[in-house]
C-alpha angles and dihedrals in degrees: 000000000000121000116208125212095264093054091046092053092049091049091048091050091047092051092047093050091047090051093051094045091050091058094044091053092044093053093046095049101039113088094208089071104074116210099181129143116249091235122028098219101030099175095048089050092049092051090061094050094104091057089049091055091052092050091047090050090050089055092046091052093058115112090215116032131195113264122223115199137171115231134176088263095051133270123341124196114195121192119205118261091247089075121080103230096216091057094056113097131173148081137281113214122198112204123194109195094197095059128008091204089077095053116113141167131218126197115234107255109160129209101201104324098324140079121207125202111194120238093237089071092058126072117209114273142048121345129180113212120204112186111191110186143153134210125187092348096308118114125222137185122201120185126191138163119218135179116217125197 
């Protein structure tokens, strides 16, 4: 049996489409491929974006800003000495973009002027840190990206 060019092209297209559909179905059905949204309630989050910009600008306007560093013990957040530690309230959220199951949040409870997050809470890789805090009635937002080992 002889196959002409037209039949060969149709067979090649059919095989290619079958190949693509196989991988689409495999990714949709397999639970190890996570197809989650980055934020659960995207539109509610987007509606508050203006407030977030104001809080970030407040943090940017500070003469002395909190410093977030990675150490061998974990992550350390140090507030400048001009702040009274007991008047600082807020949360530090650790966001792992690869898997939301590793996300966690820590309330700001300072020992002296620093907050320590132990290394055993952090998997190796990229973490986005969102520190939402307030001091003397003014709200601040500090964002940082770190890489833990």
